[in-house]
């Protein structure tokens, strides 16, 4: 009987230690906010972002791509969004051209898309952004999720869990 009590105490101590470690690790891996202002390196922020992070772009600033959304793993979204502003539409409200001055602009280069995914890219959310072509005569896609240039011969290479919410895309 004493042996069973000692064993039970050791089990509870081990469980307590595991719980303490889990809480400590959960606290140290919190999501970050990466801010990119006009003239900043958006691709560097995309490359540095971890699942759960948010990349906030300066409202009204123009970022010229192409940008690549990388395969990061994980199951938490990485969000790229314009800086918050009370004048932007709330969730569930359609965006209109009137919101354009409050949006960060992601512009394509003259030779291709503004943003595309790498093979296997998952859990990316594009929120409150404006996408526009590099020139008025451009005929390329503005955003390519799993575009023609990427190899998709296995399910794991197909980009998944991609969201565009209240984005303004126009020619």
Short mmCIF file of C-alpha atoms in Angstrom, two decimals:
data_model
loop_
_atom_site.label_atom_id
_atom_site.label_comp_id
_atom_site.label_asym_id
_atom_site.label_seq_id
_atom_site.Cartn_x
_atom_site.Cartn_y
_atom_site.Cartn_z
CA UNK A 1 0.00 0.00 0.00
CA UNK A 2 2.85 2.41 0.73
CA UNK A 3 4.38 1.48 -2.62
CA UNK A 4 1.13 2.42 -4.41
CA UNK A 5 0.96 5.79 -2.62
CA UNK A 6 4.57 6.63 -3.52
CA UNK A 7 3.92 5.61 -7.10
CA UNK A 8 0.80 7.76 -7.22
CA UNK A 9 2.67 10.78 -5.77
CA UNK A 10 5.43 10.39 -8.41
CA UNK A 11 2.81 10.17 -11.15
CA UNK A 12 1.13 13.40 -9.99
CA UNK A 13 4.50 15.13 -9.73
CA UNK A 14 5.36 14.08 -13.29
CA UNK A 15 1.98 15.30 -14.54
CA UNK A 16 2.46 18.63 -12.75
CA UNK A 17 5.90 19.05 -14.32
CA UNK A 18 4.49 18.27 -17.78
CA UNK A 19 1.67 20.78 -17.30
CA UNK A 20 4.11 23.48 -16.14
CA UNK A 21 6.35 22.88 -19.18
CA UNK A 22 3.38 22.99 -21.53
CA UNK A 23 2.13 26.28 -20.09
CA UNK A 24 5.61 27.79 -20.27
CA UNK A 25 6.08 26.77 -23.90
CA UNK A 26 2.61 27.99 -24.85
CA UNK A 27 3.39 31.36 -23.31
CA UNK A 28 6.71 31.74 -25.16
CA UNK A 29 5.30 30.86 -28.59
CA UNK A 30 2.72 33.63 -28.81
CA UNK A 31 1.83 35.19 -32.15
CA UNK A 32 3.78 38.19 -33.35
CA UNK A 33 2.74 41.26 -35.29
CA UNK A 34 5.18 42.27 -38.02
CA UNK A 35 4.69 45.81 -39.33
CA UNK A 36 5.85 46.76 -42.83
CA UNK A 37 5.76 50.44 -43.75
CA UNK A 38 6.13 52.02 -47.19
CA UNK A 39 9.49 51.07 -48.67
CA UNK A 40 9.81 48.08 -46.31
CA UNK A 41 10.59 44.52 -47.36
CA UNK A 42 7.29 42.65 -47.52
CA UNK A 43 8.91 39.43 -48.78
CA UNK A 44 11.28 39.41 -45.78
CA UNK A 45 8.27 39.74 -43.45
CA UNK A 46 6.48 36.90 -45.29
CA UNK A 47 9.59 34.72 -45.00
CA UNK A 48 10.02 35.52 -41.29
CA UNK A 49 6.35 35.01 -40.32
CA UNK A 50 5.36 31.97 -38.31
CA UNK A 51 1.94 30.34 -38.04
CA UNK A 52 -0.34 32.62 -36.01
CA UNK A 53 1.55 35.82 -36.88
CA UNK A 54 0.01 38.91 -38.48
CA UNK A 55 1.79 41.08 -41.03
CA UNK A 56 0.35 44.62 -40.94
CA UNK A 57 0.97 46.82 -43.98
CA UNK A 58 0.88 50.61 -43.88
CA UNK A 59 -2.43 51.92 -45.21
CA UNK A 60 -2.08 53.59 -48.61
CA UNK A 61 1.46 52.24 -49.15
CA UNK A 62 2.22 50.38 -52.39
CA UNK A 63 4.24 47.16 -52.37
CA UNK A 64 5.36 45.90 -55.79
CA UNK A 65 5.59 42.12 -56.19
CA UNK A 66 5.75 39.42 -57.07
CA UNK A 67 5.51 38.06 -53.55
CA UNK A 68 5.52 34.38 -52.66
CA UNK A 69 3.49 32.86 -49.84
CA UNK A 70 5.75 30.13 -48.49
CA UNK A 71 4.99 26.66 -47.18
CA UNK A 72 5.30 27.07 -43.40
CA UNK A 73 3.49 24.08 -41.90
CA UNK A 74 1.26 24.46 -38.89
CA UNK A 75 -2.48 24.92 -38.67
CA UNK A 76 -2.75 28.59 -37.62
CA UNK A 77 -3.26 31.28 -40.24
CA UNK A 78 -0.62 33.84 -41.09
CA UNK A 79 -2.54 37.01 -41.90
CA UNK A 80 -1.38 39.80 -44.21
CA UNK A 81 -3.57 42.87 -43.77
CA UNK A 82 -3.81 46.62 -44.06
CA UNK A 83 -3.38 48.60 -40.87
CA UNK A 84 -6.66 48.69 -38.91
CA UNK A 85 -8.88 51.68 -39.60
CA UNK A 86 -12.43 52.40 -38.47
CA UNK A 87 -13.37 53.35 -42.04
CA UNK A 88 -12.78 49.85 -43.38
CA UNK A 89 -15.72 47.48 -43.83
CA UNK A 90 -16.50 45.09 -40.99
CA UNK A 91 -16.58 41.32 -41.44
CA UNK A 92 -19.48 40.33 -43.67
CA UNK A 93 -19.64 43.72 -45.39
CA UNK A 94 -18.60 43.87 -49.03
CA UNK A 95 -15.64 46.09 -49.89
CA UNK A 96 -16.07 48.85 -52.47
CA UNK A 97 -13.63 51.10 -54.37
CA UNK A 98 -14.36 53.83 -51.79
CA UNK A 99 -12.17 51.89 -49.31
CA UNK A 100 -9.11 52.01 -51.60
CA UNK A 101 -7.38 54.98 -49.90
CA UNK A 102 -7.37 53.04 -46.60
CA UNK A 103 -5.91 49.85 -48.07
CA UNK A 104 -2.32 48.76 -48.53
CA UNK A 105 -1.74 48.15 -52.23
CA UNK A 106 -0.02 45.08 -53.61
CA UNK A 107 0.90 45.70 -57.20
CA UNK A 108 2.13 43.21 -59.73
CA UNK A 109 5.28 43.77 -61.67
CA UNK A 110 4.74 44.18 -65.38
CA UNK A 111 5.66 40.52 -65.94
CA UNK A 112 3.40 38.60 -63.60
CA UNK A 113 1.19 38.27 -60.57
CA UNK A 114 1.34 40.41 -57.46
CA UNK A 115 1.17 37.40 -55.13
CA UNK A 116 1.42 33.64 -55.59
CA UNK A 117 1.82 30.54 -53.48
CA UNK A 118 4.76 28.19 -53.32
CA UNK A 119 3.99 24.48 -53.57
CA UNK A 120 2.49 23.25 -50.30
CA UNK A 121 1.70 26.71 -48.91
CA UNK A 122 -1.08 26.48 -46.32
CA UNK A 123 -2.95 28.70 -43.87
CA UNK A 124 -2.53 32.14 -45.40
CA UNK A 125 -5.17 34.85 -45.01
CA UNK A 126 -5.17 38.05 -47.10
CA UNK A 127 -7.33 40.68 -45.43
CA UNK A 128 -8.33 44.20 -46.46
CA UNK A 129 -5.80 44.57 -49.27
CA UNK A 130 -5.94 46.11 -52.74
CA UNK A 131 -4.40 44.18 -55.64
CA UNK A 132 -3.68 45.96 -58.90
CA UNK A 133 -1.70 45.31 -62.09
CA UNK A 134 1.72 46.73 -62.84
CA UNK A 135 0.45 48.55 -65.91
CA UNK A 136 -2.82 49.34 -67.61
CA UNK A 137 -2.03 46.88 -70.41
CA UNK A 138 -1.03 43.99 -68.15
CA UNK A 139 -2.87 40.73 -68.76
CA UNK A 140 -1.37 38.58 -66.01
CA UNK A 141 -3.21 37.14 -62.99
CA UNK A 142 -3.12 39.38 -59.92
CA UNK A 143 -3.14 36.52 -57.38
CA UNK A 144 -2.21 32.90 -58.11
CA UNK A 145 -3.09 30.20 -55.59
CA UNK A 146 -1.35 27.11 -56.97
CA UNK A 147 -0.49 28.82 -60.24
CA UNK A 148 0.58 27.12 -63.43
CA UNK A 149 4.27 27.45 -62.61
CA UNK A 150 4.09 25.28 -59.50
CA UNK A 151 4.32 21.50 -59.46
CA UNK A 152 1.24 19.88 -57.93
CA UNK A 153 1.85 16.19 -58.45
CA UNK A 154 0.98 15.23 -54.85
CA UNK A 155 -1.76 16.37 -52.49
CA UNK A 156 0.84 17.77 -50.06
CA UNK A 157 2.14 20.12 -52.79
CA UNK A 158 -1.31 21.65 -53.45
CA UNK A 159 -1.78 24.96 -51.59
CA UNK A 160 -4.64 24.71 -49.09
CA UNK A 161 -6.52 26.77 -46.47
CA UNK A 162 -6.11 30.08 -48.29
CA UNK A 163 -8.46 32.98 -47.62
CA UNK A 164 -9.07 36.36 -49.22
CA UNK A 165 -11.40 38.52 -47.14
CA UNK A 166 -12.57 41.99 -48.17
CA UNK A 167 -9.84 42.44 -50.77
CA UNK A 168 -10.24 44.79 -53.72
CA UNK A 169 -8.86 43.30 -56.97
CA UNK A 170 -9.05 45.35 -60.16
CA UNK A 171 -7.43 45.98 -63.52
#
